[in-house]
CSV table of C-alpha atoms in Angstrom, one decimal:
chain,number,residue,atom,x,y,z
A,457,UNK,CA,131.5,66.2,109.9
A,458,UNK,CA,132.8,65.6,113.4
A,459,UNK,CA,130.7,66.8,115.9
A,460,UNK,CA,132.9,69.6,118.1
A,461,UNK,CA,133.9,70.9,114.1
A,462,UNK,CA,129.6,71.9,114.0
A,463,UNK,CA,129.0,75.9,114.4
A,464,UNK,CA,126.3,74.6,116.7
A,465,UNK,CA,128.3,72.9,118.9
A,466,UNK,CA,129.1,75.4,121.1
A,467,UNK,CA,125.8,76.8,121.6
A,468,UNK,CA,123.5,74.2,122.3
A,469,UNK,CA,119.7,73.7,121.9
A,470,UNK,CA,117.0,72.5,124.2
A,471,UNK,CA,116.7,68.4,123.9
A,472,UNK,CA,112.6,68.6,122.8
A,473,UNK,CA,112.1,65.3,124.4
A,474,UNK,CA,108.5,65.5,124.4
A,475,UNK,CA,108.5,65.6,120.4
A,476,UNK,CA,111.5,63.3,119.8
A,477,UNK,CA,111.6,60.6,122.1
A,478,UNK,CA,108.0,60.3,124.3
A,479,UNK,CA,105.6,60.8,121.6
A,480,UNK,CA,107.3,58.8,118.6
A,481,UNK,CA,107.6,56.3,120.9
A,482,UNK,CA,103.9,55.8,122.5
A,483,UNK,CA,103.1,56.4,118.2
A,484,UNK,CA,105.6,53.3,117.8
A,485,UNK,CA,103.9,51.4,120.5
A,486,UNK,CA,100.4,52.1,120.0
A,487,UNK,CA,100.8,50.9,116.1
A,488,UNK,CA,102.3,47.6,117.2
A,489,UNK,CA,99.6,47.0,119.3
A,490,UNK,CA,97.0,47.5,117.1
A,491,UNK,CA,99.2,45.6,114.5
A,492,UNK,CA,99.8,42.5,117.3
A,493,UNK,CA,96.0,43.1,117.9
A,494,UNK,CA,95.2,42.6,114.1
A,495,UNK,CA,96.9,39.6,113.7
A,496,UNK,CA,95.5,38.1,116.9
A,497,UNK,CA,92.2,38.7,115.4
A,498,UNK,CA,92.7,37.3,111.9
A,499,UNK,CA,94.6,34.1,113.4
A,500,UNK,CA,92.1,33.5,115.6
A,501,UNK,CA,89.7,33.9,113.0
A,502,UNK,CA,90.9,31.6,111.1
A,503,UNK,CA,90.9,28.5,113.4
A,504,UNK,CA,87.9,29.0,113.7
A,505,UNK,CA,86.8,29.2,110.6
A,506,UNK,CA,89.0,25.7,109.7
A,507,UNK,CA,87.8,24.0,113.0
A,508,UNK,CA,84.2,24.7,111.6
A,509,UNK,CA,85.1,23.4,108.2
A,510,UNK,CA,86.7,20.2,109.8
A,511,UNK,CA,83.8,19.8,111.6
A,512,UNK,CA,81.2,20.1,108.9
A,513,UNK,CA,83.8,17.8,106.9
A,514,UNK,CA,83.7,15.3,109.4
A,515,UNK,CA,80.1,15.3,110.3
A,516,UNK,CA,79.9,15.4,105.9
A,517,UNK,CA,81.6,11.9,105.8
A,518,UNK,CA,80.4,10.1,109.2
A,519,UNK,CA,76.4,10.9,107.7
A,520,UNK,CA,77.6,10.1,103.9
A,521,UNK,CA,80.5,8.0,103.8
A,522,UNK,CA,80.3,7.1,100.0
A,523,UNK,CA,79.2,9.9,98.6
A,524,UNK,CA,81.4,12.2,100.6
A,525,UNK,CA,84.2,10.5,99.6
A,526,UNK,CA,83.4,9.8,95.7
A,527,UNK,CA,83.2,13.6,95.9
A,528,UNK,CA,87.0,14.0,97.9
A,529,UNK,CA,88.3,11.9,95.1
A,530,UNK,CA,86.9,14.3,92.3
A,531,UNK,CA,87.8,17.6,93.9
A,532,UNK,CA,91.6,15.6,94.7
A,533,UNK,CA,91.6,14.4,91.0
A,534,UNK,CA,90.3,17.6,89.5
A,535,UNK,CA,92.9,19.9,91.4
A,536,UNK,CA,95.8,17.2,90.2
A,537,UNK,CA,94.5,17.9,86.6
A,538,UNK,CA,94.6,21.5,86.9
A,539,UNK,CA,98.0,21.2,88.7
A,540,UNK,CA,99.3,18.9,85.8
A,541,UNK,CA,98.4,21.0,83.2
A,542,UNK,CA,99.9,24.1,84.7
A,543,UNK,CA,103.6,22.3,84.9
A,544,UNK,CA,103.1,21.8,81.5
A,545,UNK,CA,101.8,25.0,80.1
A,546,UNK,CA,103.6,27.5,82.5
A,547,UNK,CA,106.4,26.3,84.8
A,548,UNK,CA,108.1,23.5,81.8
A,549,UNK,CA,108.2,26.8,79.4
A,550,UNK,CA,109.8,29.2,81.8
A,551,UNK,CA,112.4,26.2,83.2
A,552,UNK,CA,113.2,25.6,79.7
A,553,UNK,CA,113.7,29.5,78.5
A,554,UNK,CA,115.6,30.0,81.6
A,555,UNK,CA,117.9,27.2,80.3
A,556,UNK,CA,118.6,28.3,77.3
A,557,UNK,CA,119.2,31.5,78.2
A,558,UNK,CA,121.9,30.0,81.2
A,559,UNK,CA,123.0,27.9,78.1
A,560,UNK,CA,123.8,30.8,76.0
A,561,UNK,CA,125.2,33.2,78.9
A,562,UNK,CA,127.8,30.4,80.0
A,563,UNK,CA,128.6,30.0,76.0
A,564,UNK,CA,128.8,34.2,76.5
A,565,UNK,CA,131.2,33.6,79.7
A,566,UNK,CA,133.6,30.8,77.8
A,567,UNK,CA,134.3,33.0,74.7
A,568,UNK,CA,135.0,36.2,77.1
A,569,UNK,CA,137.3,33.8,79.8
A,570,UNK,CA,139.1,32.9,76.2
A,571,UNK,CA,139.2,35.8,74.7
A,572,UNK,CA,141.1,37.5,77.8
A,573,UNK,CA,143.2,34.1,78.5
A,574,UNK,CA,144.2,34.8,74.9
A,575,UNK,CA,144.6,38.8,74.9
A,576,UNK,CA,146.8,37.4,78.7
A,577,UNK,CA,149.0,35.6,76.7
A,578,UNK,CA,149.6,37.9,74.2
A,579,UNK,CA,150.7,40.8,76.2
A,580,UNK,CA,150.2,39.5,80.1
A,581,UNK,CA,151.8,43.5,81.4
A,582,UNK,CA,148.8,45.0,79.6
A,583,UNK,CA,146.2,43.1,80.8
A,584,UNK,CA,147.1,42.7,84.2
A,585,UNK,CA,147.3,46.5,84.5
A,586,UNK,CA,143.9,46.7,82.8
A,587,UNK,CA,142.4,44.0,85.3
A,588,UNK,CA,144.4,46.1,88.8
A,589,UNK,CA,143.0,49.5,87.4
A,590,UNK,CA,139.9,49.3,89.2
A,591,UNK,CA,140.9,48.1,92.5
A,592,UNK,CA,144.0,50.6,92.0
A,593,UNK,CA,141.7,53.8,91.4
A,594,UNK,CA,139.7,52.3,94.5
A,595,UNK,CA,142.2,52.2,96.7
A,596,UNK,CA,143.6,55.9,95.5
A,597,UNK,CA,139.9,57.3,96.1
A,598,UNK,CA,139.7,55.5,99.8
A,599,UNK,CA,143.7,56.9,100.5
A,600,UNK,CA,142.4,60.5,99.9
A,601,UNK,CA,138.9,60.0,101.3
A,602,UNK,CA,140.9,58.7,105.0
A,603,UNK,CA,143.4,61.4,104.5
A,604,UNK,CA,141.2,64.2,104.1
A,605,UNK,CA,139.2,63.3,107.2
A,606,UNK,CA,142.6,62.4,108.8
A,607,UNK,CA,143.2,66.1,108.5
A,608,UNK,CA,139.8,67.1,109.2
A,609,UNK,CA,139.8,65.3,112.0
A,610,UNK,CA,142.9,66.8,113.1
A,611,UNK,CA,142.3,70.3,113.0
A,612,UNK,CA,138.8,69.3,114.8
A,613,UNK,CA,140.5,68.0,117.5
A,614,UNK,CA,142.9,70.6,118.1
A,615,UNK,CA,140.2,73.1,118.0
A,616,UNK,CA,138.2,70.7,120.9
A,617,UNK,CA,141.6,70.5,122.8
A,618,UNK,CA,142.1,74.3,122.7
A,619,UNK,CA,138.5,74.7,124.1
A,620,UNK,CA,138.9,72.0,126.7
A,621,UNK,CA,141.6,74.0,127.9
A,622,UNK,CA,140.0,77.4,128.2
A,623,UNK,CA,137.0,76.3,129.4
A,624,UNK,CA,136.9,72.5,130.2
A,625,UNK,CA,133.0,72.4,132.2
A,626,UNK,CA,131.8,74.2,129.5
A,627,UNK,CA,133.5,71.8,126.6
A,628,UNK,CA,132.1,69.1,128.6
A,629,UNK,CA,129.1,69.9,129.0
A,630,UNK,CA,128.4,71.3,125.9
A,631,UNK,CA,129.8,68.1,123.9
A,632,UNK,CA,127.3,65.7,125.9
A,633,UNK,CA,124.5,68.3,125.5
A,634,UNK,CA,125.4,68.2,121.5
A,635,UNK,CA,125.8,64.0,121.2
A,636,UNK,CA,122.5,63.8,123.4
A,637,UNK,CA,121.0,65.8,121.0
A,638,UNK,CA,122.0,63.7,117.7
A,639,UNK,CA,121.4,60.5,119.7
A,640,UNK,CA,118.0,61.5,120.1
A,641,UNK,CA,117.6,63.1,116.3
A,642,UNK,CA,118.9,59.7,115.3
A,643,UNK,CA,116.0,58.0,117.1
A,644,UNK,CA,113.3,60.0,116.0
A,645,UNK,CA,114.4,59.5,112.2
A,646,UNK,CA,114.7,56.0,113.0
A,647,UNK,CA,111.1,55.6,115.0
A,648,UNK,CA,109.4,58.2,112.1
A,649,UNK,CA,111.0,55.7,109.8
A,650,UNK,CA,109.6,52.4,111.7
A,651,UNK,CA,106.0,54.4,111.6
A,652,UNK,CA,105.9,55.3,108.1
A,653,UNK,CA,106.9,51.6,106.9
A,654,UNK,CA,104.6,49.8,109.3
């Protein structure tokens, strides 16, 4: 619906700046600020923990180099064995299953293409018409919708021009007020959606 086709166009409501602009914006700012503070604290804690672990490991290596290196080697070998087992037991079977499904899909697509081409060679007019039919239907529906929107817009614009001729100042003021109120509502919905998501 075009804005000046709306029944409330001539009767503007007060702009609720407090509830639609100021409060949602301040809530969004406070929530983003709290999340940034939490993120900063998490990063700071992780860096401190990493530094403490690195310092402890370096001290241990300095004090007992032989046993520490042997322990690290055992840990690396154990992790490598786990990764090797995971690759062989989980990832390779999944990759093989995906490959087999891909082979089946390619074979099916080849078979369908062959059938389509055979059908096209036997009856090109019907095959071309069947291929073009969804596009034609979409274009027809889009054309009808565009025509309806143009007719509606034409009549609404005619109404607005009539209003402008009768009451130019009031119509312009109502137009501006209505557009501001719609923009305010759009902003309110966008901020409310952001507040729900974060």
